PDB file of C-alpha atoms in Angstrom:
ATOM      1  CA  UNK A   1      -2.023   8.390  24.802  1.00  0.00           C
ATOM      2  CA  UNK A   2      -3.279   9.513  21.435  1.00  0.00           C
ATOM      3  CA  UNK A   3      -2.482   5.729  20.096  1.00  0.00           C
ATOM      4  CA  UNK A   4      -3.972   4.068  23.107  1.00  0.00           C
ATOM      5  CA  UNK A   5      -6.892   6.080  22.433  1.00  0.00           C
ATOM      6  CA  UNK A   6      -7.351   5.181  18.839  1.00  0.00           C
ATOM      7  CA  UNK A   7      -6.845   1.416  19.864  1.00  0.00           C
ATOM      8  CA  UNK A   8      -9.465   1.614  22.344  1.00  0.00           C
ATOM      9  CA  UNK A   9     -12.152   3.356  20.104  1.00  0.00           C
ATOM     10  CA  UNK A  10     -11.473   0.847  17.686  1.00  0.00           C
ATOM     11  CA  UNK A  11     -11.579  -2.190  19.995  1.00  0.00           C
ATOM     12  CA  UNK A  12     -14.420  -1.024  22.421  1.00  0.00           C
ATOM     13  CA  UNK A  13     -17.005  -3.390  20.454  1.00  0.00           C
ATOM     14  CA  UNK A  14     -14.816  -6.469  21.291  1.00  0.00           C
ATOM     15  CA  UNK A  15     -15.373  -5.768  25.144  1.00  0.00           C
ATOM     16  CA  UNK A  16     -18.835  -7.039  24.938  1.00  0.00           C
ATOM     17  CA  UNK A  17     -20.699  -9.987  23.468  1.00  0.00           C
ATOM     18  CA  UNK A  18     -19.706 -13.778  23.085  1.00  0.00           C
ATOM     19  CA  UNK A  19     -20.381 -14.466  19.665  1.00  0.00           C
ATOM     20  CA  UNK A  20     -17.423 -16.056  17.455  1.00  0.00           C
ATOM     21  CA  UNK A  21     -16.483 -13.453  14.349  1.00  0.00           C
ATOM     22  CA  UNK A  22     -13.090 -13.240  12.845  1.00  0.00           C
ATOM     23  CA  UNK A  23     -11.478 -11.777   9.883  1.00  0.00           C
ATOM     24  CA  UNK A  24      -9.246 -13.590   7.154  1.00  0.00           C
ATOM     25  CA  UNK A  25      -7.757 -11.444   4.427  1.00  0.00           C
ATOM     26  CA  UNK A  26      -4.686 -10.302   2.571  1.00  0.00           C
ATOM     27  CA  UNK A  27      -3.208  -7.175   1.370  1.00  0.00           C
ATOM     28  CA  UNK A  28      -1.878  -7.247  -1.880  1.00  0.00           C
ATOM     29  CA  UNK A  29       0.442  -4.700  -3.116  1.00  0.00           C
ATOM     30  CA  UNK A  30       0.845  -5.667  -6.822  1.00  0.00           C
ATOM     31  CA  UNK A  31      -3.056  -5.072  -6.899  1.00  0.00           C
ATOM     32  CA  UNK A  32      -3.090  -2.020  -4.361  1.00  0.00           C
ATOM     33  CA  UNK A  33      -6.024  -3.903  -2.802  1.00  0.00           C
ATOM     34  CA  UNK A  34      -6.921  -5.258   0.948  1.00  0.00           C
ATOM     35  CA  UNK A  35      -9.622  -7.986   0.631  1.00  0.00           C
ATOM     36  CA  UNK A  36     -11.124  -9.375   3.740  1.00  0.00           C
ATOM     37  CA  UNK A  37     -13.752 -11.762   4.647  1.00  0.00           C
ATOM     38  CA  UNK A  38     -15.464 -11.785   7.976  1.00  0.00           C
ATOM     39  CA  UNK A  39     -17.393 -14.590   9.487  1.00  0.00           C
ATOM     40  CA  UNK A  40     -19.676 -15.395  12.163  1.00  0.00           C
ATOM     41  CA  UNK A  41     -20.499 -18.690  13.739  1.00  0.00           C
ATOM     42  CA  UNK A  42     -24.226 -18.607  14.093  1.00  0.00           C
ATOM     43  CA  UNK A  43     -24.598 -21.018  16.935  1.00  0.00           C
ATOM     44  CA  UNK A  44     -22.107 -18.734  19.078  1.00  0.00           C
ATOM     45  CA  UNK A  45     -24.618 -15.692  18.270  1.00  0.00           C
ATOM     46  CA  UNK A  46     -27.588 -17.748  18.988  1.00  0.00           C
ATOM     47  CA  UNK A  47     -28.835 -17.213  15.460  1.00  0.00           C
ATOM     48  CA  UNK A  48     -31.091 -19.678  13.818  1.00  0.00           C
ATOM     49  CA  UNK A  49     -31.792 -19.713  10.263  1.00  0.00           C
ATOM     50  CA  UNK A  50     -33.737 -18.209   8.274  1.00  0.00           C
ATOM     51  CA  UNK A  51     -35.171 -15.876  10.881  1.00  0.00           C
ATOM     52  CA  UNK A  52     -32.269 -14.773  12.341  1.00  0.00           C
ATOM     53  CA  UNK A  53     -30.039 -14.351   9.244  1.00  0.00           C
ATOM     54  CA  UNK A  54     -30.592 -10.627   8.981  1.00  0.00           C
ATOM     55  CA  UNK A  55     -29.437 -10.151  12.603  1.00  0.00           C
ATOM     56  CA  UNK A  56     -26.325 -12.148  11.653  1.00  0.00           C
ATOM     57  CA  UNK A  57     -25.376  -9.840   8.658  1.00  0.00           C
ATOM     58  CA  UNK A  58     -25.952  -6.677  11.248  1.00  0.00           C
ATOM     59  CA  UNK A  59     -23.772  -8.185  13.424  1.00  0.00           C
ATOM     60  CA  UNK A  60     -20.953  -8.997  10.999  1.00  0.00           C
ATOM     61  CA  UNK A  61     -21.166  -5.188   9.535  1.00  0.00           C
ATOM     62  CA  UNK A  62     -21.154  -4.033  13.382  1.00  0.00           C
ATOM     63  CA  UNK A  63     -18.074  -5.603  13.964  1.00  0.00           C
ATOM     64  CA  UNK A  64     -16.188  -4.994  10.419  1.00  0.00           C
ATOM     65  CA  UNK A  65     -14.388  -1.637  11.603  1.00  0.00           C
ATOM     66  CA  UNK A  66     -13.134  -3.673  14.816  1.00  0.00           C
ATOM     67  CA  UNK A  67     -11.596  -6.631  13.093  1.00  0.00           C
ATOM     68  CA  UNK A  68      -9.833  -4.514  10.102  1.00  0.00           C
ATOM     69  CA  UNK A  69      -8.375  -2.376  12.681  1.00  0.00           C
ATOM     70  CA  UNK A  70      -4.938  -4.108  13.226  1.00  0.00           C
ATOM     71  CA  UNK A  71      -3.984  -4.332   9.427  1.00  0.00           C
ATOM     72  CA  UNK A  72      -5.352  -0.834   8.646  1.00  0.00           C
ATOM     73  CA  UNK A  73      -3.209   0.528  11.484  1.00  0.00           C
ATOM     74  CA  UNK A  74      -0.168  -1.056  10.835  1.00  0.00           C
ATOM     75  CA  UNK A  75      -0.486  -0.206   7.199  1.00  0.00           C
ATOM     76  CA  UNK A  76       3.220   1.417   6.345  1.00  0.00           C
ATOM     77  CA  UNK A  77       2.801   4.773   4.518  1.00  0.00           C
ATOM     78  CA  UNK A  78       6.569   5.603   4.448  1.00  0.00           C
ATOM     79  CA  UNK A  79       9.813   4.058   5.672  1.00  0.00           C
ATOM     80  CA  UNK A  80       9.220   5.407   9.144  1.00  0.00           C
ATOM     81  CA  UNK A  81       5.384   5.790   9.744  1.00  0.00           C
ATOM     82  CA  UNK A  82       2.433   3.988   9.863  1.00  0.00           C
ATOM     83  CA  UNK A  83      -1.284   4.643   9.556  1.00  0.00           C
ATOM     84  CA  UNK A  84      -1.252   4.819  13.472  1.00  0.00           C
ATOM     85  CA  UNK A  85       1.579   6.731  13.596  1.00  0.00           C
ATOM     86  CA  UNK A  86      -0.015   9.436  11.378  1.00  0.00           C
ATOM     87  CA  UNK A  87      -3.092   9.578  13.418  1.00  0.00           C
ATOM     88  CA  UNK A  88      -1.183   9.888  17.141  1.00  0.00           C
ATOM     89  CA  UNK A  89       0.666  13.009  15.173  1.00  0.00           C
ATOM     90  CA  UNK A  90      -2.214  14.244  14.279  1.00  0.00           C
ATOM     91  CA  UNK A  91      -1.446  14.391  10.624  1.00  0.00           C
ATOM     92  CA  UNK A  92      -4.579  11.800   9.752  1.00  0.00           C
ATOM     93  CA  UNK A  93      -7.667  11.638  11.646  1.00  0.00           C
ATOM     94  CA  UNK A  94      -9.279   8.471  12.893  1.00  0.00           C
ATOM     95  CA  UNK A  95     -12.610   9.514  10.811  1.00  0.00           C
ATOM     96  CA  UNK A  96     -10.479   9.557   7.725  1.00  0.00           C
ATOM     97  CA  UNK A  97      -9.404   5.833   8.187  1.00  0.00           C
ATOM     98  CA  UNK A  98     -12.753   4.867   9.444  1.00  0.00           C
ATOM     99  CA  UNK A  99     -14.068   6.272   6.177  1.00  0.00           C
ATOM    100  CA  UNK A 100     -11.746   4.621   4.166  1.00  0.00           C
ATOM    101  CA  UNK A 101     -12.440   1.032   5.666  1.00  0.00           C
ATOM    102  CA  UNK A 102     -16.404   1.973   5.485  1.00  0.00           C
ATOM    103  CA  UNK A 103     -15.801   2.660   1.886  1.00  0.00           C
ATOM    104  CA  UNK A 104     -14.758  -0.539   0.952  1.00  0.00           C
ATOM    105  CA  UNK A 105     -17.004  -2.887  -1.324  1.00  0.00           C
ATOM    106  CA  UNK A 106     -18.899  -5.427   0.349  1.00  0.00           C
ATOM    107  CA  UNK A 107     -20.259  -8.380  -1.628  1.00  0.00           C
ATOM    108  CA  UNK A 108     -23.371 -10.254  -0.815  1.00  0.00           C
ATOM    109  CA  UNK A 109     -23.360 -12.597   2.520  1.00  0.00           C
ATOM    110  CA  UNK A 110     -22.976 -16.211   2.135  1.00  0.00           C
ATOM    111  CA  UNK A 111     -23.656 -19.139   4.208  1.00  0.00           C
ATOM    112  CA  UNK A 112     -21.039 -21.970   4.431  1.00  0.00           C
ATOM    113  CA  UNK A 113     -21.972 -25.262   2.906  1.00  0.00           C
ATOM    114  CA  UNK A 114     -22.638 -26.630   6.363  1.00  0.00           C
ATOM    115  CA  UNK A 115     -24.930 -23.471   7.164  1.00  0.00           C
ATOM    116  CA  UNK A 116     -22.955 -23.129  10.513  1.00  0.00           C
ATOM    117  CA  UNK A 117     -21.211 -19.673   9.356  1.00  0.00           C
ATOM    118  CA  UNK A 118     -22.193 -16.464   7.751  1.00  0.00           C
ATOM    119  CA  UNK A 119     -19.648 -14.552   5.624  1.00  0.00           C
ATOM    120  CA  UNK A 120     -19.224 -11.203   4.025  1.00  0.00           C
ATOM    121  CA  UNK A 121     -16.256 -10.271   1.914  1.00  0.00           C
ATOM    122  CA  UNK A 122     -14.603  -6.467   1.455  1.00  0.00           C
ATOM    123  CA  UNK A 123     -12.481  -5.108  -0.945  1.00  0.00           C
ATOM    124  CA  UNK A 124     -10.805  -1.934  -0.653  1.00  0.00           C
ATOM    125  CA  UNK A 125      -8.463  -0.085  -2.879  1.00  0.00           C
ATOM    126  CA  UNK A 126      -5.082   1.475  -1.368  1.00  0.00           C
ATOM    127  CA  UNK A 127      -4.981   3.816  -4.064  1.00  0.00           C
ATOM    128  CA  UNK A 128      -7.907   5.614  -2.544  1.00  0.00           C
ATOM    129  CA  UNK A 129      -6.323   5.639   0.814  1.00  0.00           C
ATOM    130  CA  UNK A 130      -3.251   7.126  -0.720  1.00  0.00           C
ATOM    131  CA  UNK A 131      -5.021   9.856  -2.687  1.00  0.00           C
ATOM    132  CA  UNK A 132      -6.324  11.202   0.874  1.00  0.00           C
ATOM    133  CA  UNK A 133      -2.973  11.425   2.215  1.00  0.00           C
ATOM    134  CA  UNK A 134      -1.499  13.890  -0.389  1.00  0.00           C
ATOM    135  CA  UNK A 135      -1.533  17.228   1.373  1.00  0.00           C
ATOM    136  CA  UNK A 136      -0.169  19.365  -1.782  1.00  0.00           C
ATOM    137  CA  UNK A 137      -1.886  20.881  -4.293  1.00  0.00           C
ATOM    138  CA  UNK A 138       0.738  20.881  -6.987  1.00  0.00           C
ATOM    139  CA  UNK A 139       3.973  18.969  -7.495  1.00  0.00           C
ATOM    140  CA  UNK A 140       7.355  19.949  -6.308  1.00  0.00           C
ATOM    141  CA  UNK A 141      10.006  20.324  -8.646  1.00  0.00           C
ATOM    142  CA  UNK A 142      11.999  17.322  -9.301  1.00  0.00           C
ATOM    143  CA  UNK A 143      15.548  16.813  -9.533  1.00  0.00           C
ATOM    144  CA  UNK A 144      17.802  18.286 -12.131  1.00  0.00           C
ATOM    145  CA  UNK A 145      21.370  18.421 -13.481  1.00  0.00           C
ATOM    146  CA  UNK A 146      23.465  20.944 -14.843  1.00  0.00           C
ATOM    147  CA  UNK A 147      24.969  18.081 -17.161  1.00  0.00           C
ATOM    148  CA  UNK A 148      22.295  16.369 -18.843  1.00  0.00           C
ATOM    149  CA  UNK A 149      22.971  13.215 -20.876  1.00  0.00           C
ATOM    150  CA  UNK A 150      21.348  12.425 -24.382  1.00  0.00           C
ATOM    151  CA  UNK A 151      18.353   9.905 -23.584  1.00  0.00           C
ATOM    152  CA  UNK A 152      15.275   8.607 -25.446  1.00  0.00           C
ATOM    153  CA  UNK A 153      12.022   9.502 -24.041  1.00  0.00           C
ATOM    154  CA  UNK A 154      10.675   6.391 -21.933  1.00  0.00           C
ATOM    155  CA  UNK A 155       7.226   5.520 -21.398  1.00  0.00           C
ATOM    156  CA  UNK A 156       7.660   4.469 -18.030  1.00  0.00           C
ATOM    157  CA  UNK A 157      10.052   3.510 -14.894  1.00  0.00           C
ATOM    158  CA  UNK A 158      10.731  -0.192 -14.108  1.00  0.00           C
ATOM    159  CA  UNK A 159      13.099  -0.772 -10.662  1.00  0.00           C
ATOM    160  CA  UNK A 160      13.711  -4.402 -10.228  1.00  0.00           C
ATOM    161  CA  UNK A 161      14.142  -4.775  -6.582  1.00  0.00           C
ATOM    162  CA  UNK A 162      13.748  -8.343  -5.887  1.00  0.00           C
ATOM    163  CA  UNK A 163      15.626 -10.451  -3.600  1.00  0.00           C
ATOM    164  CA  UNK A 164      17.618  -9.079  -0.654  1.00  0.00           C
ATOM    165  CA  UNK A 165      19.767  -5.786  -1.132  1.00  0.00           C
ATOM    166  CA  UNK A 166      22.290  -4.137   0.774  1.00  0.00           C
ATOM    167  CA  UNK A 167      21.006  -1.837   3.426  1.00  0.00           C
ATOM    168  CA  UNK A 168      22.368   1.543   3.355  1.00  0.00           C
ATOM    169  CA  UNK A 169      24.206   2.811   6.544  1.00  0.00           C
ATOM    170  CA  UNK A 170      23.643  -0.984   8.001  1.00  0.00           C
ATOM    171  CA  UNK A 171      25.595  -3.961   7.979  1.00  0.00           C
ATOM    172  CA  UNK A 172      23.971  -6.882   6.223  1.00  0.00           C
ATOM    173  CA  UNK A 173      20.934  -6.889   3.549  1.00  0.00           C
ATOM    174  CA  UNK A 174      17.385  -7.161   3.678  1.00  0.00           C
ATOM    175  CA  UNK A 175      14.283  -7.581   1.155  1.00  0.00           C
ATOM    176  CA  UNK A 176      12.760  -4.211   0.269  1.00  0.00           C
ATOM    177  CA  UNK A 177       9.246  -3.703   2.127  1.00  0.00           C
ATOM    178  CA  UNK A 178       6.310  -2.156   0.016  1.00  0.00           C
ATOM    179  CA  UNK A 179       4.669   1.271   1.360  1.00  0.00           C
ATOM    180  CA  UNK A 180       2.331   3.719  -0.072  1.00  0.00           C
ATOM    181  CA  UNK A 181       5.022   6.482  -0.271  1.00  0.00           C
ATOM    182  CA  UNK A 182       8.501   4.978  -0.914  1.00  0.00           C
ATOM    183  CA  UNK A 183      11.735   7.562  -1.948  1.00  0.00           C
ATOM    184  CA  UNK A 184      14.067   6.866  -4.454  1.00  0.00           C
ATOM    185  CA  UNK A 185      17.578   7.667  -3.957  1.00  0.00           C
ATOM    186  CA  UNK A 186      20.846   7.382  -6.127  1.00  0.00           C
ATOM    187  CA  UNK A 187      23.861   5.899  -5.117  1.00  0.00           C
ATOM    188  CA  UNK A 188      25.074   9.455  -3.780  1.00  0.00           C
ATOM    189  CA  UNK A 189      22.005   9.354  -1.750  1.00  0.00           C
ATOM    190  CA  UNK A 190      20.374  12.039  -3.668  1.00  0.00           C
ATOM    191  CA  UNK A 191      16.862  12.527  -3.383  1.00  0.00           C
ATOM    192  CA  UNK A 192      15.143  11.192  -6.864  1.00  0.00           C
ATOM    193  CA  UNK A 193      11.619  10.988  -6.126  1.00  0.00           C
ATOM    194  CA  UNK A 194       9.364  11.523  -3.311  1.00  0.00           C
ATOM    195  CA  UNK A 195       5.385  12.044  -2.843  1.00  0.00           C
ATOM    196  CA  UNK A 196       5.307  15.786  -3.005  1.00  0.00           C
ATOM    197  CA  UNK A 197       6.710  15.479  -6.645  1.00  0.00           C
ATOM    198  CA  UNK A 198       3.639  13.407  -7.631  1.00  0.00           C
ATOM    199  CA  UNK A 199       0.680  15.121  -9.255  1.00  0.00           C
ATOM    200  CA  UNK A 200      -1.817  15.223  -6.492  1.00  0.00           C
ATOM    201  CA  UNK A 201      -4.533  14.621  -9.400  1.00  0.00           C
ATOM    202  CA  UNK A 202      -2.747  10.854  -9.772  1.00  0.00           C
ATOM    203  CA  UNK A 203      -4.008   8.396  -6.985  1.00  0.00           C
ATOM    204  CA  UNK A 204      -0.673   6.418  -6.590  1.00  0.00           C
ATOM    205  CA  UNK A 205       2.790   7.212  -6.525  1.00  0.00           C
ATOM    206  CA  UNK A 206       4.403   3.799  -7.181  1.00  0.00           C
ATOM    207  CA  UNK A 207       3.027   0.604  -8.219  1.00  0.00           C
ATOM    208  CA  UNK A 208       4.426  -2.669  -7.576  1.00  0.00           C
ATOM    209  CA  UNK A 209       4.644  -5.869  -9.308  1.00  0.00           C
ATOM    210  CA  UNK A 210       5.979  -9.159  -9.179  1.00  0.00           C
ATOM    211  CA  UNK A 211       8.961 -10.397 -10.513  1.00  0.00           C
ATOM    212  CA  UNK A 212       7.215 -13.052 -12.989  1.00  0.00           C
ATOM    213  CA  UNK A 213       5.904 -10.183 -14.820  1.00  0.00           C
ATOM    214  CA  UNK A 214       9.585  -9.292 -15.589  1.00  0.00           C
ATOM    215  CA  UNK A 215      11.042 -12.618 -16.195  1.00  0.00           C
ATOM    216  CA  UNK A 216       8.222 -14.848 -17.061  1.00  0.00           C
ATOM    217  CA  UNK A 217       4.976 -13.583 -19.372  1.00  0.00           C
ATOM    218  CA  UNK A 218       6.993 -10.086 -20.179  1.00  0.00           C
ATOM    219  CA  UNK A 219       5.480  -6.670 -19.967  1.00  0.00           C
ATOM    220  CA  UNK A 220       2.615  -6.589 -22.368  1.00  0.00           C
ATOM    221  CA  UNK A 221       0.518  -8.033 -19.946  1.00  0.00           C
ATOM    222  CA  UNK A 222      -0.050  -7.885 -16.052  1.00  0.00           C
ATOM    223  CA  UNK A 223       0.603  -5.106 -13.684  1.00  0.00           C
ATOM    224  CA  UNK A 224       3.548  -4.059 -15.987  1.00  0.00           C
ATOM    225  CA  UNK A 225       1.506  -3.022 -18.595  1.00  0.00           C
ATOM    226  CA  UNK A 226       0.900   0.380 -17.910  1.00  0.00           C
ATOM    227  CA  UNK A 227       4.826   1.007 -18.364  1.00  0.00           C
ATOM    228  CA  UNK A 228       4.177   1.119 -21.648  1.00  0.00           C
ATOM    229  CA  UNK A 229       6.248  -0.301 -24.420  1.00  0.00           C
ATOM    230  CA  UNK A 230       9.733   1.571 -24.015  1.00  0.00           C
ATOM    231  CA  UNK A 231      10.227   1.506 -20.131  1.00  0.00           C
ATOM    232  CA  UNK A 232      13.586   2.029 -18.428  1.00  0.00           C
ATOM    233  CA  UNK A 233      14.541  -0.642 -16.433  1.00  0.00           C
ATOM    234  CA  UNK A 234      17.052  -0.195 -13.731  1.00  0.00           C
ATOM    235  CA  UNK A 235      18.597  -2.668 -11.026  1.00  0.00           C
ATOM    236  CA  UNK A 236      18.249  -1.546  -7.475  1.00  0.00           C
ATOM    237  CA  UNK A 237      21.621  -1.439  -5.996  1.00  0.00           C
ATOM    238  CA  UNK A 238      20.363  -1.355  -2.246  1.00  0.00           C
ATOM    239  CA  UNK A 239      17.676  -0.291  -0.063  1.00  0.00           C
ATOM    240  CA  UNK A 240      17.214   2.531   2.463  1.00  0.00           C
ATOM    241  CA  UNK A 241      15.063   3.781   5.538  1.00  0.00           C
ATOM    242  CA  UNK A 242      14.070   3.047   9.292  1.00  0.00           C
ATOM    243  CA  UNK A 243      11.937   0.313   7.382  1.00  0.00           C
ATOM    244  CA  UNK A 244      13.849  -0.610   4.089  1.00  0.00           C
ATOM    245  CA  UNK A 245      11.035   0.547   1.952  1.00  0.00           C
ATOM    246  CA  UNK A 246      13.411   3.165  -0.327  1.00  0.00           C
ATOM    247  CA  UNK A 247      15.137   1.609  -3.233  1.00  0.00           C
ATOM    248  CA  UNK A 248      18.680   3.172  -4.146  1.00  0.00           C
ATOM    249  CA  UNK A 249      19.553   3.195  -7.687  1.00  0.00           C
ATOM    250  CA  UNK A 250      22.689   3.872  -9.810  1.00  0.00           C
ATOM    251  CA  UNK A 251      23.435   7.937 -10.227  1.00  0.00           C
ATOM    252  CA  UNK A 252      23.878   6.864 -14.004  1.00  0.00           C
ATOM    253  CA  UNK A 253      20.428   5.543 -13.907  1.00  0.00           C
ATOM    254  CA  UNK A 254      19.074   8.605 -12.202  1.00  0.00           C
ATOM    255  CA  UNK A 255      20.687  10.713 -14.811  1.00  0.00           C
ATOM    256  CA  UNK A 256      18.524   8.898 -17.296  1.00  0.00           C
ATOM    257  CA  UNK A 257      15.366  10.027 -15.835  1.00  0.00           C
ATOM    258  CA  UNK A 258      16.201  13.601 -14.853  1.00  0.00           C
ATOM    259  CA  UNK A 259      18.088  14.746 -18.186  1.00  0.00           C
ATOM    260  CA  UNK A 260      14.931  15.311 -19.965  1.00  0.00           C
ATOM    261  CA  UNK A 261      11.869  16.724 -19.140  1.00  0.00           C
ATOM    262  CA  UNK A 262       9.541  13.770 -20.961  1.00  0.00           C
ATOM    263  CA  UNK A 263      11.355  11.465 -18.464  1.00  0.00           C
ATOM    264  CA  UNK A 264      11.016  13.772 -15.447  1.00  0.00           C
ATOM    265  CA  UNK A 265       7.348  13.894 -16.125  1.00  0.00           C
ATOM    266  CA  UNK A 266       7.314  10.049 -15.804  1.00  0.00           C
ATOM    267  CA  UNK A 267       7.829  10.905 -11.902  1.00  0.00           C
ATOM    268  CA  UNK A 268       4.872  13.558 -11.677  1.00  0.00           C
ATOM    269  CA  UNK A 269       2.477  10.968 -13.379  1.00  0.00           C
ATOM    270  CA  UNK A 270       3.477   7.869 -11.179  1.00  0.00           C
ATOM    271  CA  UNK A 271       4.573   6.193 -14.045  1.00  0.00           C
ATOM    272  CA  UNK A 272       6.926   4.465 -11.629  1.00  0.00           C
ATOM    273  CA  UNK A 273       6.772   0.434 -11.066  1.00  0.00           C
ATOM    274  CA  UNK A 274       8.852  -1.429  -8.332  1.00  0.00           C
ATOM    275  CA  UNK A 275       9.310  -5.050  -8.903  1.00  0.00           C
ATOM    276  CA  UNK A 276       9.437  -7.353  -5.921  1.00  0.00           C
ATOM    277  CA  UNK A 277       9.158 -11.152  -4.928  1.00  0.00           C
ATOM    278  CA  UNK A 278       5.664 -12.339  -4.857  1.00  0.00           C
ATOM    279  CA  UNK A 279       6.219 -12.930  -1.177  1.00  0.00           C
ATOM    280  CA  UNK A 280       7.059  -9.702  -0.550  1.00  0.00           C
ATOM    281  CA  UNK A 281       3.746  -8.459  -2.076  1.00  0.00           C
ATOM    282  CA  UNK A 282       1.145 -10.516  -0.064  1.00  0.00           C
ATOM    283  CA  UNK A 283       0.579  -9.774   3.404  1.00  0.00           C
ATOM    284  CA  UNK A 284      -1.819 -11.769   5.349  1.00  0.00           C
ATOM    285  CA  UNK A 285      -4.441 -10.224   7.512  1.00  0.00           C
ATOM    286  CA  UNK A 286      -6.318 -12.035   9.869  1.00  0.00           C
ATOM    287  CA  UNK A 287      -7.709 -12.130  13.427  1.00  0.00           C
ATOM    288  CA  UNK A 288     -10.204 -14.625  15.412  1.00  0.00           C
ATOM    289  CA  UNK A 289     -11.910 -17.643  13.487  1.00  0.00           C
ATOM    290  CA  UNK A 290     -11.716 -18.579   9.987  1.00  0.00           C
TER     291      UNK A 290
END
């Protein structure tokens, strides 16, 4: 019933009026950003320029929350939950979700070349959303080992998980799916990293990068530049989770991370990168007219 109430609140504005208004956008995990454009067919709203432009802008603004709702509620938080699931369980509020959407940066409205539609573009940072979902005040202890191995101090952790990977506990393989808070496991299914280990002053637990940044232009530019000059590069061996969001790494690679305080600190600081195919990093959003 709670999920139904959430959907009803978001959808209520759509029950009234005839104007043709819709949203087209994209969720870009490598940029940790949602960008969307809301467009209004002026004739369908009986709006004539130039006198009706202000009314058109107000109509777009009033419809924005309803239109962004499907992508926002379906956004994966971890392997088993979406934003809608958190709201249904009372772990996140509708008001917080609305505040995130309303905090999006809006560009100045623009008219189409044929003057038939009005459009407003919005952008919102997923880092800002993930920070509101961190409820702890200090990071939990990371895994340690009784038999540490000699390791250098790395500047970042890069997990290459492009393509399809074996799914732990199931037959077959699947591509890893991005989410806000993936866990990292080793091949012994020991938990190496999860959200409570992140310093809550940091804005993102994981950053995603396209495979071209590893195999193309190199690490000195693009989304992997923050990994520094001496990152630890790891090949994922599988994926895990109800939704396959969690990479599995070799136990030997996990030991390279947990054997020194310098490398464990990389987890607390969120200096962890997961490399995926570009197709996995771009999720289209859309409803209604173009």
